[in-house]
Amino acid sequence: MLTTNDVARVYDTILSIPGMNETVKIDLRISRKNVLLLNQVIERGLSAKDDDKTNNLLGSVPKESLEELKALADDCLQKAGLTDLSDKLNALGASK
């Protein structure tokens, strides 16, 4: 079985393959419900505690890539017109 360090090394190798930094255009058509869910999944993964990040691949991902992923999540919310709704839902969840 691979250790966490081995998995991170393999993932880093995959990210180093030529062409991995090239941008691609993706025509994505999903429901607003799934946009909200996708945003929550991305934010939950990015806000994981440092201990959790060492147990998965996010610990070895460059900070710039994580920032791009956060920007993508925000862009999806904005294009779906759900930014305000998401903010209000997050505020409700934070008040627990």
Short mmCIF file of C-alpha atoms in Angstrom, two decimals:
data_model
loop_
_atom_site.label_atom_id
_atom_site.label_comp_id
_atom_site.label_asym_id
_atom_site.label_seq_id
_atom_site.Cartn_x
_atom_site.Cartn_y
_atom_site.Cartn_z
CA MET A 1 0.00 0.00 0.00
CA LEU A 2 1.24 3.49 -0.79
CA THR A 3 2.04 5.91 1.99
CA THR A 4 0.70 9.45 2.00
CA ASN A 5 4.13 10.69 0.97
CA ASP A 6 4.19 8.27 -1.99
CA VAL A 7 0.74 9.37 -3.13
CA ALA A 8 1.79 13.03 -2.91
CA ARG A 9 4.89 12.28 -4.97
CA VAL A 10 2.85 10.50 -7.66
CA TYR A 11 0.34 13.36 -7.73
CA ASP A 12 3.18 15.90 -8.01
CA THR A 13 4.62 13.88 -10.90
CA ILE A 14 1.26 13.89 -12.69
CA LEU A 15 1.00 17.67 -12.24
CA SER A 16 4.48 18.03 -13.78
CA ILE A 17 3.54 16.35 -17.06
CA PRO A 18 3.99 18.75 -20.02
CA GLY A 19 0.76 20.47 -20.93
CA MET A 20 -0.85 20.24 -17.50
CA ASN A 21 -0.71 24.03 -17.13
CA GLU A 22 -2.51 24.63 -20.42
CA THR A 23 -5.99 26.04 -20.10
CA VAL A 24 -8.94 24.09 -21.44
CA LYS A 25 -12.42 25.25 -22.27
CA ILE A 26 -15.17 23.24 -20.65
CA ASP A 27 -18.79 23.73 -21.65
CA LEU A 28 -20.49 22.91 -18.39
CA ARG A 29 -24.24 22.94 -18.02
CA ILE A 30 -25.42 22.05 -14.53
CA SER A 31 -28.38 22.99 -12.39
CA ARG A 32 -28.20 25.86 -9.92
CA LYS A 33 -28.61 23.32 -7.14
CA ASN A 34 -25.46 21.55 -8.28
CA VAL A 35 -23.60 24.87 -8.61
CA LEU A 36 -24.35 25.54 -4.93
CA LEU A 37 -23.29 22.02 -3.98
CA LEU A 38 -20.09 22.21 -6.06
CA ASN A 39 -19.19 25.51 -4.43
CA GLN A 40 -19.74 24.03 -0.96
CA VAL A 41 -17.64 20.96 -1.77
CA ILE A 42 -14.77 23.11 -3.07
CA GLU A 43 -14.91 25.47 -0.11
CA ARG A 44 -15.08 22.61 2.38
CA GLY A 45 -12.06 20.96 0.79
CA LEU A 46 -10.08 24.20 0.69
CA SER A 47 -10.93 25.10 4.27
CA ALA A 48 -9.85 21.73 5.66
CA LYS A 49 -7.58 21.93 8.66
CA ASP A 50 -3.88 21.46 8.03
CA ASP A 51 -4.04 18.03 9.67
CA ASP A 52 -6.70 16.96 7.18
CA LYS A 53 -4.73 18.30 4.21
CA THR A 54 -1.77 16.07 4.99
CA ASN A 55 -4.05 13.06 4.74
CA ASN A 56 -5.10 13.90 1.20
CA LEU A 57 -3.66 15.31 -1.97
CA LEU A 58 -4.41 18.97 -1.21
CA GLY A 59 -1.36 19.10 1.02
CA SER A 60 0.90 18.82 -2.02
CA VAL A 61 -0.97 21.17 -4.34
CA PRO A 62 0.61 24.60 -4.93
CA LYS A 63 -1.21 27.48 -3.24
CA GLU A 64 -1.77 29.18 -6.61
CA SER A 65 -3.73 26.17 -7.85
CA LEU A 66 -5.93 26.22 -4.77
CA GLU A 67 -6.58 29.94 -5.28
CA GLU A 68 -7.55 29.25 -8.92
CA LEU A 69 -9.95 26.57 -7.74
CA LYS A 70 -11.54 28.99 -5.26
CA ALA A 71 -11.86 31.59 -8.03
CA LEU A 72 -13.53 28.97 -10.24
CA ALA A 73 -16.05 28.18 -7.51
CA ASP A 74 -16.81 31.87 -7.03
CA ASP A 75 -17.11 32.38 -10.80
CA CYS A 76 -19.62 29.54 -11.07
CA LEU A 77 -21.73 31.11 -8.32
CA GLN A 78 -21.59 34.50 -10.00
CA LYS A 79 -22.55 33.15 -13.44
CA ALA A 80 -25.48 31.25 -11.92
CA GLY A 81 -26.61 34.37 -10.04
CA LEU A 82 -26.27 32.61 -6.70
CA THR A 83 -23.61 34.67 -4.92
CA ASP A 84 -26.03 36.42 -2.58
CA LEU A 85 -27.94 33.22 -1.84
CA SER A 86 -24.71 31.38 -1.08
CA ASP A 87 -23.54 34.16 1.24
CA LYS A 88 -26.84 34.09 3.11
CA LEU A 89 -26.77 30.30 3.40
CA ASN A 90 -23.22 30.45 4.73
CA ALA A 91 -24.28 33.07 7.26
CA LEU A 92 -27.11 30.80 8.41
CA GLY A 93 -24.72 27.88 8.74
CA ALA A 94 -22.20 29.99 10.67
CA SER A 95 -24.81 31.09 13.19
CA LYS A 96 -25.30 27.51 14.47
#
